[in-house]
PDB file of C-alpha atoms in Angstrom:
ATOM      1  CA  MET A   1     -20.355 -27.503 -25.561  1.00 49.00           C
ATOM      2  CA  ALA A   2     -20.839 -24.858 -22.879  1.00 53.00           C
ATOM      3  CA  ASN A   3     -18.233 -24.113 -20.242  1.00 54.00           C
ATOM      4  CA  VAL A   4     -19.406 -24.612 -16.700  1.00 54.00           C
ATOM      5  CA  PHE A   5     -17.996 -22.439 -13.946  1.00 50.00           C
ATOM      6  CA  PHE A   6     -18.552 -23.283 -10.317  1.00 48.00           C
ATOM      7  CA  ARG A   7     -18.044 -20.453  -7.880  1.00 48.00           C
ATOM      8  CA  ARG A   8     -17.156 -21.324  -4.330  1.00 55.00           C
ATOM      9  CA  ARG A   9     -19.646 -19.975  -1.832  1.00 61.00           C
ATOM     10  CA  PRO A  10     -18.473 -17.614   0.898  1.00 60.00           C
ATOM     11  CA  THR A  11     -17.893 -19.319   4.224  1.00 67.00           C
ATOM     12  CA  ARG A  12     -20.448 -18.530   6.914  1.00 72.00           C
ATOM     13  CA  ILE A  13     -18.731 -17.836  10.175  1.00 75.00           C
ATOM     14  CA  ASP A  14     -19.610 -16.055  13.408  1.00 73.00           C
ATOM     15  CA  PRO A  15     -17.707 -12.829  14.264  1.00 73.00           C
ATOM     16  CA  GLY A  16     -15.680 -14.292  17.167  1.00 81.00           C
ATOM     17  CA  PRO A  17     -14.346 -17.343  15.310  1.00 84.00           C
ATOM     18  CA  LEU A  18     -13.761 -15.212  12.190  1.00 86.00           C
ATOM     19  CA  GLY A  19     -11.492 -12.800  14.061  1.00 89.00           C
ATOM     20  CA  ASP A  20      -9.689 -15.725  15.708  1.00 91.00           C
ATOM     21  CA  ALA A  21      -9.193 -17.485  12.357  1.00 90.00           C
ATOM     22  CA  LEU A  22      -7.812 -14.348  10.689  1.00 92.00           C
ATOM     23  CA  ARG A  23      -5.445 -13.663  13.601  1.00 93.00           C
ATOM     24  CA  ARG A  24      -4.303 -17.298  13.585  1.00 93.00           C
ATOM     25  CA  VAL A  25      -3.498 -17.404   9.849  1.00 93.00           C
ATOM     26  CA  LEU A  26      -1.561 -14.132  10.117  1.00 94.00           C
ATOM     27  CA  ALA A  27       0.378 -15.383  13.151  1.00 94.00           C
ATOM     28  CA  GLU A  28       1.186 -18.678  11.415  1.00 94.00           C
ATOM     29  CA  ALA A  29       2.646 -16.679   8.517  1.00 93.00           C
ATOM     30  CA  GLY A  30       4.768 -14.658  10.956  1.00 93.00           C
ATOM     31  CA  ILE A  31       2.827 -11.446  10.358  1.00 92.00           C
ATOM     32  CA  ALA A  32       2.483  -9.159  13.368  1.00 90.00           C
ATOM     33  CA  GLY A  33       1.042  -5.677  13.804  1.00 91.00           C
ATOM     34  CA  VAL A  34      -2.167  -6.212  11.841  1.00 93.00           C
ATOM     35  CA  GLU A  35      -5.295  -5.125  13.707  1.00 93.00           C
ATOM     36  CA  VAL A  36      -8.319  -7.326  12.935  1.00 93.00           C
ATOM     37  CA  VAL A  37     -11.772  -5.772  13.390  1.00 91.00           C
ATOM     38  CA  VAL A  38     -14.853  -7.872  12.664  1.00 89.00           C
ATOM     39  CA  ALA A  39     -18.263  -6.275  12.196  1.00 83.00           C
ATOM     40  CA  GLU A  40     -20.902  -7.251  14.726  1.00 70.00           C
ATOM     41  CA  ARG A  41     -22.964  -9.217  12.225  1.00 69.00           C
ATOM     42  CA  GLY A  42     -19.904 -11.073  10.954  1.00 65.00           C
ATOM     43  CA  ARG A  43     -20.236 -10.187   7.258  1.00 78.00           C
ATOM     44  CA  GLN A  44     -17.312  -7.794   7.143  1.00 86.00           C
ATOM     45  CA  ALA A  45     -13.814  -7.832   8.564  1.00 88.00           C
ATOM     46  CA  GLU A  46     -11.265  -5.025   8.365  1.00 92.00           C
ATOM     47  CA  LEU A  47      -7.516  -5.445   8.690  1.00 93.00           C
ATOM     48  CA  ARG A  48      -5.458  -2.321   9.451  1.00 95.00           C
ATOM     49  CA  TRP A  49      -1.693  -1.887   9.508  1.00 95.00           C
ATOM     50  CA  GLU A  50       1.130   0.468   8.566  1.00 95.00           C
ATOM     51  CA  ASP A  51       3.976  -0.540   6.224  1.00 95.00           C
ATOM     52  CA  GLY A  52       4.627  -4.166   7.258  1.00 90.00           C
ATOM     53  CA  PRO A  53       3.633  -6.997   4.918  1.00 94.00           C
ATOM     54  CA  SER A  54       2.395  -6.353   1.403  1.00 94.00           C
ATOM     55  CA  SER A  55      -1.323  -6.127   0.736  1.00 93.00           C
ATOM     56  CA  THR A  56      -1.009  -8.882  -1.848  1.00 93.00           C
ATOM     57  CA  ARG A  57       0.531 -11.239   0.713  1.00 93.00           C
ATOM     58  CA  VAL A  58      -2.099 -10.469   3.360  1.00 93.00           C
ATOM     59  CA  ALA A  59      -4.930 -10.779   0.815  1.00 92.00           C
ATOM     60  CA  ALA A  60      -3.727 -14.211  -0.294  1.00 91.00           C
ATOM     61  CA  LEU A  61      -3.624 -15.425   3.308  1.00 90.00           C
ATOM     62  CA  VAL A  62      -6.985 -14.123   4.490  1.00 88.00           C
ATOM     63  CA  ALA A  63      -8.968 -14.880   1.318  1.00 82.00           C
ATOM     64  CA  GLU A  64      -8.499 -18.601   1.891  1.00 79.00           C
ATOM     65  CA  VAL A  65      -9.802 -18.393   5.463  1.00 82.00           C
ATOM     66  CA  VAL A  66     -13.332 -17.429   4.522  1.00 78.00           C
ATOM     67  CA  ASN A  67     -13.471 -17.320   0.703  1.00 76.00           C
ATOM     68  CA  TRP A  68     -14.747 -13.740   0.807  1.00 81.00           C
ATOM     69  CA  ASP A  69     -13.953 -10.833  -1.475  1.00 83.00           C
ATOM     70  CA  VAL A  70     -10.863  -8.960  -0.336  1.00 87.00           C
ATOM     71  CA  ARG A  71     -10.889  -5.235  -1.161  1.00 88.00           C
ATOM     72  CA  GLY A  72      -9.218  -1.955  -0.394  1.00 84.00           C
ATOM     73  CA  PRO A  73     -10.915   0.626   1.826  1.00 82.00           C
ATOM     74  CA  ASP A  74     -11.991   2.810  -1.116  1.00 77.00           C
ATOM     75  CA  SER A  75     -13.345   0.069  -3.363  1.00 69.00           C
ATOM     76  CA  GLY A  76     -17.013   0.866  -2.851  1.00 64.00           C
ATOM     77  CA  SER A  77     -19.945  -0.967  -1.343  1.00 60.00           C
ATOM     78  CA  SER A  78     -20.029  -4.734  -1.021  1.00 59.00           C
ATOM     79  CA  ASP A  79     -23.840  -4.768  -1.454  1.00 66.00           C
ATOM     80  CA  GLY A  80     -24.185  -6.931   1.645  1.00 68.00           C
ATOM     81  CA  ASP A  81     -21.800  -9.611   0.385  1.00 77.00           C
ATOM     82  CA  PRO A  82     -19.209 -10.746   2.919  1.00 82.00           C
ATOM     83  CA  VAL A  83     -15.963  -8.834   2.473  1.00 87.00           C
ATOM     84  CA  VAL A  84     -12.527  -8.441   4.035  1.00 89.00           C
ATOM     85  CA  ILE A  85     -11.246  -4.864   3.763  1.00 91.00           C
ATOM     86  CA  LEU A  86      -7.502  -4.274   3.786  1.00 93.00           C
ATOM     87  CA  ASP A  87      -6.637  -0.811   5.113  1.00 94.00           C
ATOM     88  CA  ARG A  88      -2.871  -0.445   4.823  1.00 94.00           C
ATOM     89  CA  SER A  89      -1.291   2.919   5.541  1.00 95.00           C
ATOM     90  CA  PHE A  90       2.256   4.050   4.890  1.00 96.00           C
ATOM     91  CA  SER A  91       4.783   5.839   7.042  1.00 96.00           C
ATOM     92  CA  PRO A  92       6.381   9.017   5.662  1.00 95.00           C
ATOM     93  CA  THR A  93       9.566   7.013   5.056  1.00 96.00           C
ATOM     94  CA  ALA A  94       7.744   4.358   3.007  1.00 97.00           C
ATOM     95  CA  LEU A  95       5.968   7.026   0.947  1.00 96.00           C
ATOM     96  CA  ALA A  96       9.231   8.896   0.368  1.00 96.00           C
ATOM     97  CA  VAL A  97      10.963   5.715  -0.797  1.00 97.00           C
ATOM     98  CA  GLY A  98       8.025   4.960  -3.105  1.00 97.00           C
ATOM     99  CA  VAL A  99       7.975   8.477  -4.571  1.00 97.00           C
ATOM    100  CA  VAL A 100      11.751   8.416  -5.124  1.00 97.00           C
ATOM    101  CA  ARG A 101      11.548   5.022  -6.844  1.00 97.00           C
ATOM    102  CA  TYR A 102       8.634   6.313  -8.918  1.00 97.00           C
ATOM    103  CA  ALA A 103      10.694   9.355  -9.977  1.00 96.00           C
ATOM    104  CA  ALA A 104      13.613   7.101 -10.927  1.00 95.00           C
ATOM    105  CA  ALA A 105      11.407   5.029 -13.232  1.00 94.00           C
ATOM    106  CA  HIS A 106       9.100   7.652 -14.779  1.00 94.00           C
ATOM    107  CA  PRO A 107       9.824  10.917 -16.585  1.00 90.00           C
ATOM    108  CA  ARG A 108       6.796  12.739 -15.138  1.00 91.00           C
ATOM    109  CA  PRO A 109       6.436  13.396 -11.401  1.00 91.00           C
ATOM    110  CA  TYR A 110       3.880  11.458  -9.397  1.00 95.00           C
ATOM    111  CA  ASP A 111       0.365  12.938  -9.503  1.00 94.00           C
ATOM    112  CA  SER A 112      -2.530  11.326  -7.643  1.00 94.00           C
ATOM    113  CA  THR A 113      -5.017  12.585 -10.237  1.00 94.00           C
ATOM    114  CA  ASP A 114      -3.436  10.244 -12.810  1.00 95.00           C
ATOM    115  CA  GLU A 115      -4.854   6.725 -12.351  1.00 94.00           C
ATOM    116  CA  ARG A 116      -1.821   5.142 -14.018  1.00 96.00           C
ATOM    117  CA  ALA A 117       0.518   6.977 -11.652  1.00 96.00           C
ATOM    118  CA  VAL A 118      -1.496   5.800  -8.641  1.00 95.00           C
ATOM    119  CA  ALA A 119      -1.387   2.204  -9.914  1.00 95.00           C
ATOM    120  CA  ARG A 120       2.370   2.399 -10.525  1.00 96.00           C
ATOM    121  CA  LEU A 121       3.129   3.874  -7.100  1.00 96.00           C
ATOM    122  CA  SER A 122       0.839   1.282  -5.506  1.00 95.00           C
ATOM    123  CA  ALA A 123       2.789  -1.478  -7.247  1.00 95.00           C
ATOM    124  CA  LEU A 124       6.065  -0.023  -5.932  1.00 96.00           C
ATOM    125  CA  LEU A 125       4.648   0.062  -2.398  1.00 96.00           C
ATOM    126  CA  ASP A 126       3.111  -3.425  -2.564  1.00 95.00           C
ATOM    127  CA  GLN A 127       6.033  -5.158  -0.931  1.00 94.00           C
ATOM    128  CA  ASP A 128       6.985  -6.241   2.541  1.00 94.00           C
ATOM    129  CA  ASP A 129       8.631  -3.362   4.429  1.00 94.00           C
ATOM    130  CA  PRO A 130       8.224  -0.630   1.782  1.00 95.00           C
ATOM    131  CA  ALA A 131      10.304   1.807   3.885  1.00 95.00           C
ATOM    132  CA  VAL A 132      13.442  -0.046   2.735  1.00 95.00           C
ATOM    133  CA  SER A 133      13.740  -0.427  -1.013  1.00 93.00           C
ATOM    134  CA  GLY A 134      16.864  -2.530  -1.191  1.00 91.00           C
ATOM    135  CA  TYR A 135      18.471   0.184  -3.329  1.00 93.00           C
ATOM    136  CA  PRO A 136      20.884   2.161  -1.128  1.00 95.00           C
ATOM    137  CA  ILE A 137      20.800   5.293  -3.288  1.00 95.00           C
ATOM    138  CA  ALA A 138      16.980   5.375  -3.421  1.00 95.00           C
ATOM    139  CA  ASP A 139      16.809   4.941   0.349  1.00 96.00           C
ATOM    140  CA  GLN A 140      19.358   7.734   0.864  1.00 96.00           C
ATOM    141  CA  VAL A 141      17.527  10.083  -1.542  1.00 96.00           C
ATOM    142  CA  ALA A 142      14.309   9.386   0.410  1.00 96.00           C
ATOM    143  CA  ARG A 143      16.084  10.254   3.681  1.00 95.00           C
ATOM    144  CA  LEU A 144      17.367  13.506   2.175  1.00 95.00           C
ATOM    145  CA  LEU A 145      13.885  14.306   0.867  1.00 95.00           C
ATOM    146  CA  LEU A 146      12.375  13.822   4.329  1.00 95.00           C
ATOM    147  CA  GLU A 147      15.150  15.866   5.990  1.00 92.00           C
ATOM    148  CA  ARG A 148      14.544  18.794   3.660  1.00 87.00           C
ATOM    149  CA  GLY A 149      10.789  18.673   4.223  1.00 73.00           C
ATOM    150  CA  THR A 150       7.751  19.234   2.088  1.00 61.00           C
ATOM    151  CA  PRO A 151       7.294  22.364   0.001  1.00 53.00           C
ATOM    152  CA  ASP A 152       5.922  25.460   1.723  1.00 55.00           C
ATOM    153  CA  ARG A 153       4.182  26.746  -1.365  1.00 49.00           C
ATOM    154  CA  PRO A 154       0.429  26.139  -1.536  1.00 52.00           C
ATOM    155  CA  ALA A 155      -0.748  23.118  -3.474  1.00 50.00           C
ATOM    156  CA  ALA A 156      -2.708  23.503  -6.697  1.00 52.00           C
ATOM    157  CA  SER A 157      -5.737  21.979  -4.977  1.00 55.00           C
ATOM    158  CA  GLY A 158      -6.760  21.051  -1.462  1.00 61.00           C
ATOM    159  CA  ASP A 159      -6.922  17.385  -2.493  1.00 65.00           C
ATOM    160  CA  THR A 160      -3.190  16.745  -2.561  1.00 84.00           C
ATOM    161  CA  THR A 161      -2.082  13.553  -0.889  1.00 91.00           C
ATOM    162  CA  PRO A 162       1.066  13.063   1.196  1.00 93.00           C
ATOM    163  CA  ALA A 163       2.629  11.366  -1.843  1.00 94.00           C
ATOM    164  CA  ASP A 164       1.760  14.408  -3.997  1.00 94.00           C
ATOM    165  CA  ARG A 165       3.434  16.700  -1.461  1.00 92.00           C
ATOM    166  CA  LEU A 166       6.552  14.518  -1.437  1.00 94.00           C
ATOM    167  CA  ALA A 167       6.635  14.518  -5.248  1.00 94.00           C
ATOM    168  CA  LEU A 168       6.362  18.333  -5.251  1.00 92.00           C
ATOM    169  CA  ALA A 169       9.180  18.564  -2.705  1.00 93.00           C
ATOM    170  CA  LEU A 170      11.321  16.219  -4.774  1.00 94.00           C
ATOM    171  CA  ALA A 171      10.735  18.373  -7.855  1.00 93.00           C
ATOM    172  CA  ASP A 172      11.565  21.547  -5.889  1.00 91.00           C
ATOM    173  CA  LEU A 173      14.740  20.076  -4.410  1.00 93.00           C
ATOM    174  CA  GLY A 174      15.780  18.406  -7.651  1.00 93.00           C
ATOM    175  CA  TYR A 175      15.905  14.629  -7.967  1.00 94.00           C
ATOM    176  CA  ASP A 176      19.268  14.726  -9.760  1.00 94.00           C
ATOM    177  CA  ARG A 177      20.780  16.980  -7.089  1.00 95.00           C
ATOM    178  CA  LEU A 178      19.625  14.682  -4.280  1.00 95.00           C
ATOM    179  CA  TRP A 179      20.764  11.611  -6.209  1.00 95.00           C
ATOM    180  CA  HIS A 180      24.247  13.120  -6.579  1.00 95.00           C
ATOM    181  CA  GLU A 181      24.376  13.888  -2.834  1.00 94.00           C
ATOM    182  CA  ALA A 182      23.208  10.365  -2.011  1.00 94.00           C
ATOM    183  CA  TRP A 183      25.850   8.863  -4.298  1.00 94.00           C
ATOM    184  CA  ARG A 184      28.618  10.852  -2.625  1.00 93.00           C
ATOM    185  CA  ALA A 185      27.384   9.866   0.859  1.00 88.00           C
ATOM    186  CA  LEU A 186      27.504   6.139   0.200  1.00 83.00           C
ATOM    187  CA  PRO A 187      30.623   4.259   1.320  1.00 79.00           C
TER     188      PRO A 187
END
């Protein structure tokens, strides 16, 4: 006996009502600060925001509105299929917290050329309000890292990301040293 799989068809919707529907579902979930941009032909919508709600949470909400693919900004072409693109950026504080948490959990420093490292850092950042980890020492180490700045030495390549620069600064300053300072500063 063969298995039968029925795939739901993408919802057809005009650009104006699509933008309204996406804004409404986000507002009903209590999510503010997400900019909704709908392409003129109505086959693509882009949501942009910094920090705020997790991408997973936003994707779950908007995917049900139109039953379209939901992708990141660098996921390639949609080949004309309707798509919602999630373009979430991170503040320096959120990136610093993520890099510090990454360093606490992995023996090697973060490196954006390592796909596993990118996936692991992305998982750490895929939470609501990534600028506050819920771990007081990690948050304090991130504050110290940002206060001391990024390294002045040139990067190995011109392709370094802000997270790479923070990881280099953390290595230069010494994670253990900053952790000890953070521990002493806590009440």
